[in-house]
Amino acid sequence: MTTTPVRERLLTSATLLLHSRGADGFGMSELLEHSKVARRSMYQYFPDGKADLLRVATAESGKAVGNMLKAVLAEMSTLDAVDFWAQQWADLLIESDYRLGCPLAAASLSAQEYPAAAAEAATAFRRFEGLIADAFVRDGLDADEAAAAGSVLVSGLEGAILTARATRDASVFHTLAAHARAVWGPKLG
């Protein structure tokens, strides 16, 4: 039987709690109980405490999503990848009974308390925009319009996550993907 390393358990717990409660929705005691890690061990890996842990958890979440998005964009057209990404979020929200949100958005919403985590979220969002823009250029869209499309789609997806959670209706993801197809589909080669 192998035991998950302490650092990984802390990051997994922090990410799950960001998903479900936001950065301000849990304290150190809850995090340590969730991860089954002793307080002393936590500070070995994250000397600055929760702020440091949230920064790293946000950065790793951003990298994981960025790597997934990059792989999907390499395998399919940009609009098909947008459909896929939107469907993933719709499925996740429905399966979680609308309890899970985006850990990057959660970090962004706590910028005053956790500025380094919010900065990592901003880096991730910019990367997603760039990946989508590059894919749109590959598919035949003008570079300026591709950059705008990347920005609109990342912002739109994040807004769709919030809207779906509030309304408990995932159809907003399908609306976003259909709108992207209607706007940019006719312009692609």
PDB file of C-alpha atoms in Angstrom:
ATOM      1  CA  MET A   1       0.000   0.000   0.000  1.00  0.00           C
ATOM      2  CA  THR A   2       1.454   3.373  -1.004  1.00  0.00           C
ATOM      3  CA  THR A   3       0.700   6.614   0.725  1.00  0.00           C
ATOM      4  CA  THR A   4       0.151   9.814  -1.236  1.00  0.00           C
ATOM      5  CA  PRO A   5       2.964  12.266  -0.427  1.00  0.00           C
ATOM      6  CA  VAL A   6       2.117  15.058   2.014  1.00  0.00           C
ATOM      7  CA  ARG A   7       2.668  17.890  -0.468  1.00  0.00           C
ATOM      8  CA  GLU A   8       0.355  16.266  -3.007  1.00  0.00           C
ATOM      9  CA  ARG A   9      -2.350  15.655  -0.385  1.00  0.00           C
ATOM     10  CA  LEU A  10      -2.210  19.296   0.670  1.00  0.00           C
ATOM     11  CA  LEU A  11      -2.447  20.529  -2.929  1.00  0.00           C
ATOM     12  CA  THR A  12      -5.283  18.141  -3.752  1.00  0.00           C
ATOM     13  CA  SER A  13      -7.246  19.221  -0.687  1.00  0.00           C
ATOM     14  CA  ALA A  14      -6.613  22.914  -1.334  1.00  0.00           C
ATOM     15  CA  THR A  15      -7.778  22.555  -4.941  1.00  0.00           C
ATOM     16  CA  LEU A  16     -10.912  20.636  -3.967  1.00  0.00           C
ATOM     17  CA  LEU A  17     -11.748  23.197  -1.297  1.00  0.00           C
ATOM     18  CA  LEU A  18     -11.149  26.043  -3.770  1.00  0.00           C
ATOM     19  CA  HIS A  19     -13.516  24.258  -6.198  1.00  0.00           C
ATOM     20  CA  SER A  20     -16.258  23.889  -3.638  1.00  0.00           C
ATOM     21  CA  ARG A  21     -15.882  26.738  -1.138  1.00  0.00           C
ATOM     22  CA  GLY A  22     -13.599  29.394  -2.565  1.00  0.00           C
ATOM     23  CA  ALA A  23     -10.390  30.685  -1.027  1.00  0.00           C
ATOM     24  CA  ASP A  24     -12.115  32.262   1.966  1.00  0.00           C
ATOM     25  CA  GLY A  25     -14.507  29.360   2.533  1.00  0.00           C
ATOM     26  CA  PHE A  26     -12.130  27.204   4.547  1.00  0.00           C
ATOM     27  CA  GLY A  27      -9.541  27.622   7.254  1.00  0.00           C
ATOM     28  CA  MET A  28      -6.298  25.871   8.053  1.00  0.00           C
ATOM     29  CA  SER A  29      -7.906  23.434  10.475  1.00  0.00           C
ATOM     30  CA  GLU A  30     -10.383  22.261   7.843  1.00  0.00           C
ATOM     31  CA  LEU A  31      -7.656  21.987   5.229  1.00  0.00           C
ATOM     32  CA  LEU A  32      -5.446  19.937   7.527  1.00  0.00           C
ATOM     33  CA  GLU A  33      -8.331  17.657   8.492  1.00  0.00           C
ATOM     34  CA  HIS A  34      -9.343  17.203   4.837  1.00  0.00           C
ATOM     35  CA  SER A  35      -5.776  16.376   3.767  1.00  0.00           C
ATOM     36  CA  LYS A  36      -4.997  14.366   6.906  1.00  0.00           C
ATOM     37  CA  VAL A  37      -1.753  16.297   7.325  1.00  0.00           C
ATOM     38  CA  ALA A  38      -0.242  17.589  10.559  1.00  0.00           C
ATOM     39  CA  ARG A  39       0.172  21.356  10.870  1.00  0.00           C
ATOM     40  CA  ARG A  40       3.945  21.031  11.270  1.00  0.00           C
ATOM     41  CA  SER A  41       4.189  19.015   8.032  1.00  0.00           C
ATOM     42  CA  MET A  42       2.171  21.594   6.155  1.00  0.00           C
ATOM     43  CA  TYR A  43       4.623  24.369   7.012  1.00  0.00           C
ATOM     44  CA  GLN A  44       7.548  22.217   5.844  1.00  0.00           C
ATOM     45  CA  TYR A  45       6.159  22.384   2.313  1.00  0.00           C
ATOM     46  CA  PHE A  46       4.414  25.756   2.476  1.00  0.00           C
ATOM     47  CA  PRO A  47       6.328  27.968   4.926  1.00  0.00           C
ATOM     48  CA  ASP A  48       4.040  30.953   4.330  1.00  0.00           C
ATOM     49  CA  GLY A  49       0.947  28.913   5.172  1.00  0.00           C
ATOM     50  CA  LYS A  50      -2.365  29.078   3.367  1.00  0.00           C
ATOM     51  CA  ALA A  51      -1.355  31.931   1.055  1.00  0.00           C
ATOM     52  CA  ASP A  52       1.613  29.944  -0.238  1.00  0.00           C
ATOM     53  CA  LEU A  53      -0.442  26.768  -0.582  1.00  0.00           C
ATOM     54  CA  LEU A  54      -3.198  28.584  -2.512  1.00  0.00           C
ATOM     55  CA  ARG A  55      -0.628  30.156  -4.835  1.00  0.00           C
ATOM     56  CA  VAL A  56       0.856  26.775  -5.718  1.00  0.00           C
ATOM     57  CA  ALA A  57      -2.560  25.050  -5.944  1.00  0.00           C
ATOM     58  CA  THR A  58      -3.799  27.779  -8.288  1.00  0.00           C
ATOM     59  CA  ALA A  59      -0.659  27.590 -10.430  1.00  0.00           C
ATOM     60  CA  GLU A  60      -0.917  23.800 -10.695  1.00  0.00           C
ATOM     61  CA  SER A  61      -4.632  23.957 -11.506  1.00  0.00           C
ATOM     62  CA  GLY A  62      -3.896  26.485 -14.234  1.00  0.00           C
ATOM     63  CA  LYS A  63      -1.133  24.323 -15.671  1.00  0.00           C
ATOM     64  CA  ALA A  64      -3.323  21.215 -15.647  1.00  0.00           C
ATOM     65  CA  VAL A  65      -6.204  22.953 -17.420  1.00  0.00           C
ATOM     66  CA  GLY A  66      -3.809  24.612 -19.849  1.00  0.00           C
ATOM     67  CA  ASN A  67      -2.210  21.266 -20.696  1.00  0.00           C
ATOM     68  CA  MET A  68      -5.638  19.687 -21.217  1.00  0.00           C
ATOM     69  CA  LEU A  69      -6.733  22.589 -23.413  1.00  0.00           C
ATOM     70  CA  LYS A  70      -3.512  22.453 -25.434  1.00  0.00           C
ATOM     71  CA  ALA A  71      -3.955  18.708 -26.032  1.00  0.00           C
ATOM     72  CA  VAL A  72      -7.603  19.101 -27.043  1.00  0.00           C
ATOM     73  CA  LEU A  73      -6.791  21.983 -29.388  1.00  0.00           C
ATOM     74  CA  ALA A  74      -4.079  19.855 -31.005  1.00  0.00           C
ATOM     75  CA  GLU A  75      -6.559  17.058 -31.684  1.00  0.00           C
ATOM     76  CA  MET A  76      -9.555  18.990 -33.007  1.00  0.00           C
ATOM     77  CA  SER A  77     -10.684  22.265 -34.490  1.00  0.00           C
ATOM     78  CA  THR A  78     -10.894  25.246 -32.173  1.00  0.00           C
ATOM     79  CA  LEU A  79     -14.679  25.297 -32.216  1.00  0.00           C
ATOM     80  CA  ASP A  80     -14.855  21.565 -31.492  1.00  0.00           C
ATOM     81  CA  ALA A  81     -12.421  22.105 -28.607  1.00  0.00           C
ATOM     82  CA  VAL A  82     -14.629  24.918 -27.254  1.00  0.00           C
ATOM     83  CA  ASP A  83     -17.618  22.544 -27.453  1.00  0.00           C
ATOM     84  CA  PHE A  84     -15.606  19.886 -25.605  1.00  0.00           C
ATOM     85  CA  TRP A  85     -14.413  22.279 -22.881  1.00  0.00           C
ATOM     86  CA  ALA A  86     -17.909  23.683 -22.364  1.00  0.00           C
ATOM     87  CA  GLN A  87     -19.365  20.171 -22.177  1.00  0.00           C
ATOM     88  CA  GLN A  88     -16.752  19.155 -19.602  1.00  0.00           C
ATOM     89  CA  TRP A  89     -17.832  22.035 -17.376  1.00  0.00           C
ATOM     90  CA  ALA A  90     -21.529  21.318 -17.899  1.00  0.00           C
ATOM     91  CA  ASP A  91     -20.958  17.675 -16.937  1.00  0.00           C
ATOM     92  CA  LEU A  92     -18.875  18.583 -13.878  1.00  0.00           C
ATOM     93  CA  LEU A  93     -21.458  21.027 -12.585  1.00  0.00           C
ATOM     94  CA  ILE A  94     -24.361  18.629 -13.119  1.00  0.00           C
ATOM     95  CA  GLU A  95     -22.463  15.723 -11.503  1.00  0.00           C
ATOM     96  CA  SER A  96     -21.536  17.883  -8.503  1.00  0.00           C
ATOM     97  CA  ASP A  97     -25.087  19.222  -8.162  1.00  0.00           C
ATOM     98  CA  TYR A  98     -23.658  22.660  -9.015  1.00  0.00           C
ATOM     99  CA  ARG A  99     -21.387  22.685  -5.954  1.00  0.00           C
ATOM    100  CA  LEU A 100     -18.062  22.903  -7.779  1.00  0.00           C
ATOM    101  CA  GLY A 101     -16.742  26.065  -9.349  1.00  0.00           C
ATOM    102  CA  CYS A 102     -13.495  27.075 -10.986  1.00  0.00           C
ATOM    103  CA  PRO A 103     -10.529  27.146  -8.578  1.00  0.00           C
ATOM    104  CA  LEU A 104      -8.938  29.880 -10.695  1.00  0.00           C
ATOM    105  CA  ALA A 105     -11.997  32.083 -10.348  1.00  0.00           C
ATOM    106  CA  ALA A 106     -12.049  31.374  -6.612  1.00  0.00           C
ATOM    107  CA  ALA A 107      -8.440  32.527  -6.340  1.00  0.00           C
ATOM    108  CA  SER A 108      -9.232  35.620  -8.427  1.00  0.00           C
ATOM    109  CA  LEU A 109     -12.132  36.585  -6.182  1.00  0.00           C
ATOM    110  CA  SER A 110      -9.788  36.630  -3.173  1.00  0.00           C
ATOM    111  CA  ALA A 111      -7.137  38.863  -4.719  1.00  0.00           C
ATOM    112  CA  GLN A 112      -6.936  41.172  -1.702  1.00  0.00           C
ATOM    113  CA  GLU A 113      -6.274  38.346   0.741  1.00  0.00           C
ATOM    114  CA  TYR A 114      -4.268  36.121  -1.619  1.00  0.00           C
ATOM    115  CA  PRO A 115      -2.688  38.316  -4.321  1.00  0.00           C
ATOM    116  CA  ALA A 116      -0.117  35.715  -5.394  1.00  0.00           C
ATOM    117  CA  ALA A 117      -2.857  33.127  -6.015  1.00  0.00           C
ATOM    118  CA  ALA A 118      -4.845  35.697  -8.016  1.00  0.00           C
ATOM    119  CA  ALA A 119      -1.730  36.486 -10.062  1.00  0.00           C
ATOM    120  CA  GLU A 120      -1.346  32.772 -10.865  1.00  0.00           C
ATOM    121  CA  ALA A 121      -4.990  32.680 -11.982  1.00  0.00           C
ATOM    122  CA  ALA A 122      -4.399  35.683 -14.244  1.00  0.00           C
ATOM    123  CA  THR A 123      -1.375  33.942 -15.771  1.00  0.00           C
ATOM    124  CA  ALA A 124      -3.471  30.840 -16.439  1.00  0.00           C
ATOM    125  CA  PHE A 125      -6.332  32.811 -17.998  1.00  0.00           C
ATOM    126  CA  ARG A 126      -3.883  34.610 -20.311  1.00  0.00           C
ATOM    127  CA  ARG A 127      -2.377  31.265 -21.310  1.00  0.00           C
ATOM    128  CA  PHE A 128      -5.838  29.858 -22.132  1.00  0.00           C
ATOM    129  CA  GLU A 129      -6.608  32.947 -24.223  1.00  0.00           C
ATOM    130  CA  GLY A 130      -3.324  32.551 -26.094  1.00  0.00           C
ATOM    131  CA  LEU A 131      -3.868  28.847 -26.747  1.00  0.00           C
ATOM    132  CA  ILE A 132      -7.332  29.513 -28.159  1.00  0.00           C
ATOM    133  CA  ALA A 133      -6.088  32.462 -30.215  1.00  0.00           C
ATOM    134  CA  ASP A 134      -3.238  30.402 -31.682  1.00  0.00           C
ATOM    135  CA  ALA A 135      -5.650  27.609 -32.569  1.00  0.00           C
ATOM    136  CA  PHE A 136      -8.031  30.049 -34.251  1.00  0.00           C
ATOM    137  CA  VAL A 137      -5.140  31.424 -36.324  1.00  0.00           C
ATOM    138  CA  ARG A 138      -4.242  27.864 -37.298  1.00  0.00           C
ATOM    139  CA  ASP A 139      -7.868  27.367 -38.353  1.00  0.00           C
ATOM    140  CA  GLY A 140      -7.772  30.492 -40.537  1.00  0.00           C
ATOM    141  CA  LEU A 141      -8.916  33.405 -38.385  1.00  0.00           C
ATOM    142  CA  ASP A 142      -7.128  36.768 -38.564  1.00  0.00           C
ATOM    143  CA  ALA A 143      -4.657  37.210 -35.659  1.00  0.00           C
ATOM    144  CA  ASP A 144      -6.389  40.232 -34.106  1.00  0.00           C
ATOM    145  CA  GLU A 145      -9.806  38.613 -34.229  1.00  0.00           C
ATOM    146  CA  ALA A 146      -8.322  35.362 -32.916  1.00  0.00           C
ATOM    147  CA  ALA A 147      -6.891  37.210 -29.904  1.00  0.00           C
ATOM    148  CA  ALA A 148     -10.254  38.833 -29.229  1.00  0.00           C
ATOM    149  CA  ALA A 149     -12.012  35.476 -29.602  1.00  0.00           C
ATOM    150  CA  GLY A 150      -9.643  33.853 -27.099  1.00  0.00           C
ATOM    151  CA  SER A 151     -10.340  36.583 -24.576  1.00  0.00           C
ATOM    152  CA  VAL A 152     -14.115  36.479 -25.120  1.00  0.00           C
ATOM    153  CA  LEU A 153     -14.283  32.694 -24.858  1.00  0.00           C
ATOM    154  CA  VAL A 154     -12.238  32.401 -21.665  1.00  0.00           C
ATOM    155  CA  SER A 155     -14.244  35.211 -20.058  1.00  0.00           C
ATOM    156  CA  GLY A 156     -17.457  33.691 -21.380  1.00  0.00           C
ATOM    157  CA  LEU A 157     -16.647  30.254 -20.013  1.00  0.00           C
ATOM    158  CA  GLU A 158     -15.818  31.647 -16.578  1.00  0.00           C
ATOM    159  CA  GLY A 159     -19.053  33.638 -16.635  1.00  0.00           C
ATOM    160  CA  ALA A 160     -20.947  30.529 -17.726  1.00  0.00           C
ATOM    161  CA  ILE A 161     -19.577  28.646 -14.714  1.00  0.00           C
ATOM    162  CA  LEU A 162     -20.872  31.326 -12.346  1.00  0.00           C
ATOM    163  CA  THR A 163     -24.196  31.630 -14.144  1.00  0.00           C
ATOM    164  CA  ALA A 164     -24.769  27.870 -14.242  1.00  0.00           C
ATOM    165  CA  ARG A 165     -24.037  27.561 -10.535  1.00  0.00           C
ATOM    166  CA  ALA A 166     -26.386  30.423  -9.680  1.00  0.00           C
ATOM    167  CA  THR A 167     -29.236  29.257 -11.914  1.00  0.00           C
ATOM    168  CA  ARG A 168     -28.555  25.517 -11.560  1.00  0.00           C
ATOM    169  CA  ASP A 169     -28.840  25.277 -15.333  1.00  0.00           C
ATOM    170  CA  ALA A 170     -25.940  24.094 -17.501  1.00  0.00           C
ATOM    171  CA  SER A 171     -27.559  25.103 -20.797  1.00  0.00           C
ATOM    172  CA  VAL A 172     -25.520  28.318 -20.717  1.00  0.00           C
ATOM    173  CA  PHE A 173     -22.479  26.285 -21.834  1.00  0.00           C
ATOM    174  CA  HIS A 174     -24.312  25.097 -24.928  1.00  0.00           C
ATOM    175  CA  THR A 175     -25.395  28.670 -25.628  1.00  0.00           C
ATOM    176  CA  LEU A 176     -21.780  29.855 -25.375  1.00  0.00           C
ATOM    177  CA  ALA A 177     -20.475  27.121 -27.684  1.00  0.00           C
ATOM    178  CA  ALA A 178     -23.278  27.679 -30.210  1.00  0.00           C
ATOM    179  CA  HIS A 179     -22.630  31.417 -30.199  1.00  0.00           C
ATOM    180  CA  ALA A 180     -18.907  30.852 -30.812  1.00  0.00           C
ATOM    181  CA  ARG A 181     -19.789  28.650 -33.790  1.00  0.00           C
ATOM    182  CA  ALA A 182     -22.221  31.240 -35.172  1.00  0.00           C
ATOM    183  CA  VAL A 183     -19.748  34.130 -34.817  1.00  0.00           C
ATOM    184  CA  TRP A 184     -16.437  32.539 -35.810  1.00  0.00           C
ATOM    185  CA  GLY A 185     -17.434  29.420 -37.741  1.00  0.00           C
ATOM    186  CA  PRO A 186     -18.247  31.239 -40.992  1.00  0.00           C
ATOM    187  CA  LYS A 187     -14.854  33.001 -40.889  1.00  0.00           C
ATOM    188  CA  LEU A 188     -12.789  29.827 -40.664  1.00  0.00           C
ATOM    189  CA  GLY A 189     -11.201  28.202 -43.712  1.00  0.00           C
TER     190      GLY A 189
END
